[in-house]
PDB file of C-alpha atoms in Angstrom:
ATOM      1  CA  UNK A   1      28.417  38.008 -35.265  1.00 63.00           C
ATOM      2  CA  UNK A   2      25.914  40.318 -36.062  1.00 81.00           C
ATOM      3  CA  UNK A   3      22.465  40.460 -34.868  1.00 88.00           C
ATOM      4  CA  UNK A   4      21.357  40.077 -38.551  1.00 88.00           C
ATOM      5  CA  UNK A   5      23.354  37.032 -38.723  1.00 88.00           C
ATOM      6  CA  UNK A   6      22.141  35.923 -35.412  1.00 91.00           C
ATOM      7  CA  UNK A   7      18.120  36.198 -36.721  1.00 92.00           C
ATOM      8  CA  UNK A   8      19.194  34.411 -39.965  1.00 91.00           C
ATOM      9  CA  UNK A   9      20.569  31.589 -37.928  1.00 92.00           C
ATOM     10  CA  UNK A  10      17.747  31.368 -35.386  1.00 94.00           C
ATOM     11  CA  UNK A  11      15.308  31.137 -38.341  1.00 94.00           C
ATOM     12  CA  UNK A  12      16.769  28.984 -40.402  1.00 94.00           C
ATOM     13  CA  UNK A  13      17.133  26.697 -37.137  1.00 95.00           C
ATOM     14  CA  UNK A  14      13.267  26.851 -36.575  1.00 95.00           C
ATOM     15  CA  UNK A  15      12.563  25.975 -40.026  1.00 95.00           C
ATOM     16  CA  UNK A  16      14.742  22.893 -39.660  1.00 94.00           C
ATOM     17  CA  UNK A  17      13.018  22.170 -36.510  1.00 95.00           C
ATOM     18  CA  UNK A  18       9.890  22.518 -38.210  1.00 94.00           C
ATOM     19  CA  UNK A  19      11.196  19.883 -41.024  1.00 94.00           C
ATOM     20  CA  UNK A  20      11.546  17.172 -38.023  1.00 95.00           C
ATOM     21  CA  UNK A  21       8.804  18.152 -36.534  1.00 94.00           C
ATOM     22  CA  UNK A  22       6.949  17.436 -40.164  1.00 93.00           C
ATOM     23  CA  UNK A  23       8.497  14.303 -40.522  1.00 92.00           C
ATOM     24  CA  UNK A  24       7.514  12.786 -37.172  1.00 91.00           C
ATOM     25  CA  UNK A  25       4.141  13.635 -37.011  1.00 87.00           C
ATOM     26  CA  UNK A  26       4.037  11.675 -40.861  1.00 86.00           C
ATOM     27  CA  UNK A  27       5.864   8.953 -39.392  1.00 85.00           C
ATOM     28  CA  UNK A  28       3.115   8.216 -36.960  1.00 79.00           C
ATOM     29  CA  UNK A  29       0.798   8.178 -39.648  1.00 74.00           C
ATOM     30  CA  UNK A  30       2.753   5.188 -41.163  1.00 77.00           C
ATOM     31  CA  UNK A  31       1.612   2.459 -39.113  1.00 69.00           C
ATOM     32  CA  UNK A  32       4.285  -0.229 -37.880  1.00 68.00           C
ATOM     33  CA  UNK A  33       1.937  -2.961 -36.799  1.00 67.00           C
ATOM     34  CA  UNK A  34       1.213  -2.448 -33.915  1.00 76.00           C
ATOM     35  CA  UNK A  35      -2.955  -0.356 -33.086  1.00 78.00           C
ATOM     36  CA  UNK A  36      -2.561   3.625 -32.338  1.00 79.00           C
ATOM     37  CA  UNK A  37      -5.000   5.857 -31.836  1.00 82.00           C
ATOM     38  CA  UNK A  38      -2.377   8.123 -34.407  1.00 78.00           C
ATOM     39  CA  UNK A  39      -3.626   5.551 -37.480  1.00 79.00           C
ATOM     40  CA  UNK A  40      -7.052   7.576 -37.361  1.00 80.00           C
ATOM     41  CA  UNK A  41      -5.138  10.615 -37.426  1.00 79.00           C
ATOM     42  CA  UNK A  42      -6.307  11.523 -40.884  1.00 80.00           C
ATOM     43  CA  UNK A  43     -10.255  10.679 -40.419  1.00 85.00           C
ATOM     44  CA  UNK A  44     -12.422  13.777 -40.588  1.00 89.00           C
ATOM     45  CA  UNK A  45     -16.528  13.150 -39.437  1.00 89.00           C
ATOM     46  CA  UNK A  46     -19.100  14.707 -40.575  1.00 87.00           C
ATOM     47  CA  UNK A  47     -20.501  16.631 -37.482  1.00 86.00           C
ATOM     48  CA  UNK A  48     -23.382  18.748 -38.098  1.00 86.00           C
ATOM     49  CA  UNK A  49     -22.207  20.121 -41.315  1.00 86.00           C
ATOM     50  CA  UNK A  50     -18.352  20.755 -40.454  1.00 89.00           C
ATOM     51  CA  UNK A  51     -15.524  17.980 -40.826  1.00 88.00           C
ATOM     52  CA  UNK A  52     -14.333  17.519 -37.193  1.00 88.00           C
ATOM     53  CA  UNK A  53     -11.171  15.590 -36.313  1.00 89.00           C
ATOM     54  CA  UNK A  54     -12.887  11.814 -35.343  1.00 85.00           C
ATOM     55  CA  UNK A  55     -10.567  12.412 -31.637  1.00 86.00           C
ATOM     56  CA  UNK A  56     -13.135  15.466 -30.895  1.00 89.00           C
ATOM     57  CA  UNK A  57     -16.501  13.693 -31.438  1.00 89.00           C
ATOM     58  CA  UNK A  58     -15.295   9.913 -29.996  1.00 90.00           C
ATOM     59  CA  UNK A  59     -12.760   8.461 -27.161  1.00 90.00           C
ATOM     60  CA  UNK A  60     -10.415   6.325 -28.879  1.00 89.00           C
ATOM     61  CA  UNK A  61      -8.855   3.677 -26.849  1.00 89.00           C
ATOM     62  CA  UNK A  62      -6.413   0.971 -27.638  1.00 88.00           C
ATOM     63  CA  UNK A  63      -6.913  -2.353 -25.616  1.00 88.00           C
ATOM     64  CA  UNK A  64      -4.509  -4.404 -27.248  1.00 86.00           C
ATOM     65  CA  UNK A  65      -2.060  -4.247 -30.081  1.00 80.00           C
ATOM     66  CA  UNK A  66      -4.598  -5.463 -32.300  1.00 84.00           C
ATOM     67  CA  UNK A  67      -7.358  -3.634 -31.615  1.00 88.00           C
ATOM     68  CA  UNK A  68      -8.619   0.142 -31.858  1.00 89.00           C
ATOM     69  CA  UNK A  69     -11.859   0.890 -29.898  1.00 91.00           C
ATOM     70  CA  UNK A  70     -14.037   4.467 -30.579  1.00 90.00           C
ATOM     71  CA  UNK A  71     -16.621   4.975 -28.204  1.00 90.00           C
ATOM     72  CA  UNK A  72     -18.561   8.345 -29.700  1.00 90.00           C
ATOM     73  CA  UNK A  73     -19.599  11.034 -27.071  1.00 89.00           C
ATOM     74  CA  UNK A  74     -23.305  11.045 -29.197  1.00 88.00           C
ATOM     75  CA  UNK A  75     -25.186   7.283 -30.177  1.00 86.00           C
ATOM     76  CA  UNK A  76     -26.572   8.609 -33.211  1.00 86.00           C
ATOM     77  CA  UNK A  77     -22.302   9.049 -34.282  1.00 85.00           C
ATOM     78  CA  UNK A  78     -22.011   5.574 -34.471  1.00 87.00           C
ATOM     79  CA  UNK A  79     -22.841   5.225 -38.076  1.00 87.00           C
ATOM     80  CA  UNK A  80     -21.247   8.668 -39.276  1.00 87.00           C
ATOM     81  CA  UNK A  81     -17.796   7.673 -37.633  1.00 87.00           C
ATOM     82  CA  UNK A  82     -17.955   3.949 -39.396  1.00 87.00           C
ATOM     83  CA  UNK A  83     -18.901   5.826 -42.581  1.00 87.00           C
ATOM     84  CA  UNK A  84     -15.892   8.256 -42.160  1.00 86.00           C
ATOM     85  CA  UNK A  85     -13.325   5.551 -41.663  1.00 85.00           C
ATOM     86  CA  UNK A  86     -14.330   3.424 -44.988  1.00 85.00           C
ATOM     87  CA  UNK A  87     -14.124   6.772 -46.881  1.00 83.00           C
ATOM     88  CA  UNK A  88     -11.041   7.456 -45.405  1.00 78.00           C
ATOM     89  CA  UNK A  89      -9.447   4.637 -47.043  1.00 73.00           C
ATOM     90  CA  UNK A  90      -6.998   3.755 -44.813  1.00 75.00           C
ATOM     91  CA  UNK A  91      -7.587   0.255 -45.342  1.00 74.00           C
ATOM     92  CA  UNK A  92      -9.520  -0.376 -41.809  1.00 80.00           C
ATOM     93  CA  UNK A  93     -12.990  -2.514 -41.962  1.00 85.00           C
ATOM     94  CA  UNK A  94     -14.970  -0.897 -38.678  1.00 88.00           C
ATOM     95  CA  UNK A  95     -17.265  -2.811 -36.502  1.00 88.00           C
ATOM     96  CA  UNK A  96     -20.118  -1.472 -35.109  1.00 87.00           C
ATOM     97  CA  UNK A  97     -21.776  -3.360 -32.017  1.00 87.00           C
ATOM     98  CA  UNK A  98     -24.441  -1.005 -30.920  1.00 84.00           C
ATOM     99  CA  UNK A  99     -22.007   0.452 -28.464  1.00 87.00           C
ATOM    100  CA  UNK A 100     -18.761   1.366 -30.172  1.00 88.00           C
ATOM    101  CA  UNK A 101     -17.020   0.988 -32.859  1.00 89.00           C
ATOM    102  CA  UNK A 102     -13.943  -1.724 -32.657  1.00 90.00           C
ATOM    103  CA  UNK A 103     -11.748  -2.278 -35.384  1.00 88.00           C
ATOM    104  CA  UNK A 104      -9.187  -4.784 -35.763  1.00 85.00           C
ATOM    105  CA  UNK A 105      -5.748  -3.871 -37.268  1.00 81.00           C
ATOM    106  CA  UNK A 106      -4.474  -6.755 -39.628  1.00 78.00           C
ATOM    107  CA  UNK A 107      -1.018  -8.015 -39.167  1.00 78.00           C
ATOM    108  CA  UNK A 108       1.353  -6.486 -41.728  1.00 78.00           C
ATOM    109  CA  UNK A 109       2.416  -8.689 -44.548  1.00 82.00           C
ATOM    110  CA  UNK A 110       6.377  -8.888 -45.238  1.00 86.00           C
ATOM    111  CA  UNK A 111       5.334  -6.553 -48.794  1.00 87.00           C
ATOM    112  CA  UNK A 112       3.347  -4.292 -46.875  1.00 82.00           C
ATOM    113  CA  UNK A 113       6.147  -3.794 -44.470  1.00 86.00           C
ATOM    114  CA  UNK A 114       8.437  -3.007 -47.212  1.00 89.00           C
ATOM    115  CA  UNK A 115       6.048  -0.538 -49.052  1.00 87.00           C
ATOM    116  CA  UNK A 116       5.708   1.236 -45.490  1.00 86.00           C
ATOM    117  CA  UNK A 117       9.363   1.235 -45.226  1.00 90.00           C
ATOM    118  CA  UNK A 118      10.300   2.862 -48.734  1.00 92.00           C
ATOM    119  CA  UNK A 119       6.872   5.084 -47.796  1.00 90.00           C
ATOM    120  CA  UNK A 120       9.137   6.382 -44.437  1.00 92.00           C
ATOM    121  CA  UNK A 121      11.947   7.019 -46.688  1.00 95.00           C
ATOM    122  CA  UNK A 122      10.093   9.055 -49.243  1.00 93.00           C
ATOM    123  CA  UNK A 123       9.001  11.177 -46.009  1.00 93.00           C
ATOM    124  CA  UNK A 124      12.518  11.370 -44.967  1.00 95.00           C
ATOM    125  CA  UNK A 125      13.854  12.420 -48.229  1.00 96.00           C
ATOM    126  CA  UNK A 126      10.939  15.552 -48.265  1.00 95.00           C
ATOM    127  CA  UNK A 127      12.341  16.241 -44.793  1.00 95.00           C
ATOM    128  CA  UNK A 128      15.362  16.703 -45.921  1.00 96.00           C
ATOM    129  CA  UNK A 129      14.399  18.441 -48.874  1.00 96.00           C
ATOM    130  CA  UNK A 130      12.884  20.923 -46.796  1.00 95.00           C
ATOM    131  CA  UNK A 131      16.121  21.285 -44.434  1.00 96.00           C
ATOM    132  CA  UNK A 132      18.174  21.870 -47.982  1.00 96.00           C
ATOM    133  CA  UNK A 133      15.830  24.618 -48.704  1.00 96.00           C
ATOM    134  CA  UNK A 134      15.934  26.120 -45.422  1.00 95.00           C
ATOM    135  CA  UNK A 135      19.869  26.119 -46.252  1.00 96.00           C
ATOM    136  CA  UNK A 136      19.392  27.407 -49.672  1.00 96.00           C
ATOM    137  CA  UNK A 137      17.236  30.740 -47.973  1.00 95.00           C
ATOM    138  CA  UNK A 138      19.810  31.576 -45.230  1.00 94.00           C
ATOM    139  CA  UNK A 139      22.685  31.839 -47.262  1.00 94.00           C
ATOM    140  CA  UNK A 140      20.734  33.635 -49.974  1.00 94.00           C
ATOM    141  CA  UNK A 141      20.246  36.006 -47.231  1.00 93.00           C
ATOM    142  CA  UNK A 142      23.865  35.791 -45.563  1.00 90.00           C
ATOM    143  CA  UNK A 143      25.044  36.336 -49.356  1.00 92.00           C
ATOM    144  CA  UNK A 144      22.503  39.747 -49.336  1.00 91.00           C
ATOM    145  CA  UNK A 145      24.232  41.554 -45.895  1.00 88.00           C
ATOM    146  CA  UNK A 146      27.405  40.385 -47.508  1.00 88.00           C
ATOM    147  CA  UNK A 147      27.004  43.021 -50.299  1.00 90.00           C
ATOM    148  CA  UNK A 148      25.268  45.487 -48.145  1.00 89.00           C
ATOM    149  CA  UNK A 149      28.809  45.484 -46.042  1.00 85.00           C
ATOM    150  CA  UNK A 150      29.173  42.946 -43.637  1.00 83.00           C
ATOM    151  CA  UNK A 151      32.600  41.579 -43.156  1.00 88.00           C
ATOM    152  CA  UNK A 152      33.517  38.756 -45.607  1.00 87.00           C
ATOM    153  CA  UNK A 153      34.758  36.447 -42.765  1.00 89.00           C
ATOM    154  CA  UNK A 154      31.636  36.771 -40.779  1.00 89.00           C
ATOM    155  CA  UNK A 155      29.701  35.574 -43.582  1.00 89.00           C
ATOM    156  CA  UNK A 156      31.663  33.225 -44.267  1.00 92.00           C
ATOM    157  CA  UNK A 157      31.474  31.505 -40.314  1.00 92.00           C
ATOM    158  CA  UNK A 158      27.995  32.227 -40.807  1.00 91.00           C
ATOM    159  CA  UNK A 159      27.899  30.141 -43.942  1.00 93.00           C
ATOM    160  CA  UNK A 160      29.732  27.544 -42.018  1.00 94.00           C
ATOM    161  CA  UNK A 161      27.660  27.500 -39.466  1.00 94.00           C
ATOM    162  CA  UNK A 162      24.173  27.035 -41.300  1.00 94.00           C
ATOM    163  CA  UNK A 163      26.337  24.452 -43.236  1.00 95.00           C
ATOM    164  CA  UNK A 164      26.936  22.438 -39.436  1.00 95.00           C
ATOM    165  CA  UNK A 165      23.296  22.966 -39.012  1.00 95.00           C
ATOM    166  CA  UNK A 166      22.188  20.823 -41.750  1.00 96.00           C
ATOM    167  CA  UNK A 167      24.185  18.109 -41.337  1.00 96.00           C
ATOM    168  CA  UNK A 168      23.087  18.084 -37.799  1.00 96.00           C
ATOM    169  CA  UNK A 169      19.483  17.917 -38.817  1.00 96.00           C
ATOM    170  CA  UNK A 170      20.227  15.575 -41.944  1.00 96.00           C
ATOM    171  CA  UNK A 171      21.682  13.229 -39.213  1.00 96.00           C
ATOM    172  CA  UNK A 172      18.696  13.168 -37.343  1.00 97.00           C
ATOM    173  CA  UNK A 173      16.200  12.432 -39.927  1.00 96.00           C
ATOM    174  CA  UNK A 174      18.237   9.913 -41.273  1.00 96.00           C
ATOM    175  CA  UNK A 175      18.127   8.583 -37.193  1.00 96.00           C
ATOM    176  CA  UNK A 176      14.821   8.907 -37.374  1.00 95.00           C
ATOM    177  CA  UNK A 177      14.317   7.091 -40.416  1.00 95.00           C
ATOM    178  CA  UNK A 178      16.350   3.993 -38.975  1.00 95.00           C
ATOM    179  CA  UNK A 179      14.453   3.745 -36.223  1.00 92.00           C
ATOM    180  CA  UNK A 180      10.942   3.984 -38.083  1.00 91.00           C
ATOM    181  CA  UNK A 181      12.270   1.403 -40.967  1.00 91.00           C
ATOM    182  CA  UNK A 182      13.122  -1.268 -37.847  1.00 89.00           C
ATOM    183  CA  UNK A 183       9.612  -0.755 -36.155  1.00 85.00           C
ATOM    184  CA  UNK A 184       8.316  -1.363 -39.301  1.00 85.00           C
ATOM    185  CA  UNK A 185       9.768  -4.213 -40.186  1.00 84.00           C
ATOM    186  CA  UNK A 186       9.667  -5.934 -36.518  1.00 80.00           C
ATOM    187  CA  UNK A 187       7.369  -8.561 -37.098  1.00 64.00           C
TER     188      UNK A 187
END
């Protein structure tokens, strides 16, 4: 193969990498039940003027499966951080003792646990969507060196090959996905 051919697989590889990598940093974001400090993910504090990343201005903690504890590096946080996770809307209702902030994740109800589950699948499908489209680019460009010369049959093992690339990486997400839908609906 060519060295062309070699870059257009190795890219189209990393962009498919990137695609799982996508889709399993949003499947921590869906929450399965159990407390992680991953479910405050999204919350962004107000800190002095810039939204900061709640894991930079408090240590979160888990103690149980129930239970999410923040304990903010600065007492006069304490308020900011509760504020931040009601706006985030993630459907947490903090605590504040003084101290830290606990909050207490509610079991998931059997329709919750399906709307997380068809939620995970909507992620999977953009995945995938993204792994087509990474598909779609490299043999746009395979089809390119084809008329600027390259041999017909390397292009089309090339073809092949970014073809035995996606279903490798369609099977995984759709591994993925199985395992997130049973976590989620473990009760």
């Amino acid at each position: 193969m060519t060295e062309e051919i070699e870059f257009i697989l190795d890219s189209t590889k990393e962009s498919m990498t990137g695609s799982i990598a996508h889709l399993e940093k949003e499947f921590l974001n869906i929450r399965a039940g159990k407390a992680s400090p991953a479910m405050l993910g999204s919350v962004f504090v107000d800190y002095y003027g810039s939204a900061t990343p709640l894991s930079q201005v408090s240590k979160i903690s888990v103690p149980d499966a129930r239970t999410i504890t923040l304990q903010p590096f600065e007492k006069n946080m304490l308020q900011v951080i509760e504020k931040a996770i009601m706006v985030a809307n993630i459907g947490f209702n903090p605590m504040n003792n003084g101290d830290v902030i606990i909050i207490s994740v509610p079991a998931l109800t059997e329709e919750r646990r399906r709307d997380l589950a068809k939620q995970a699948k909507v992620e999977a499908e953009d995945a995938k969507v993204g792994i087509r489209n990474a598909r779609k680019d490299a043999n746009t460009d395979i089809k390119k060196l084809e008329k600027e010369g390259t041999s017909e049959d390397i292009c089309k093992s090339a073809e092949e090959e970014v073809q035995n690339l996606t279903n490798s990486y369609i099977r995984k997400i759709d591994e993925l996905l199985v395992v997130k839908e049973a976590e989620i609906m473990k009760v």
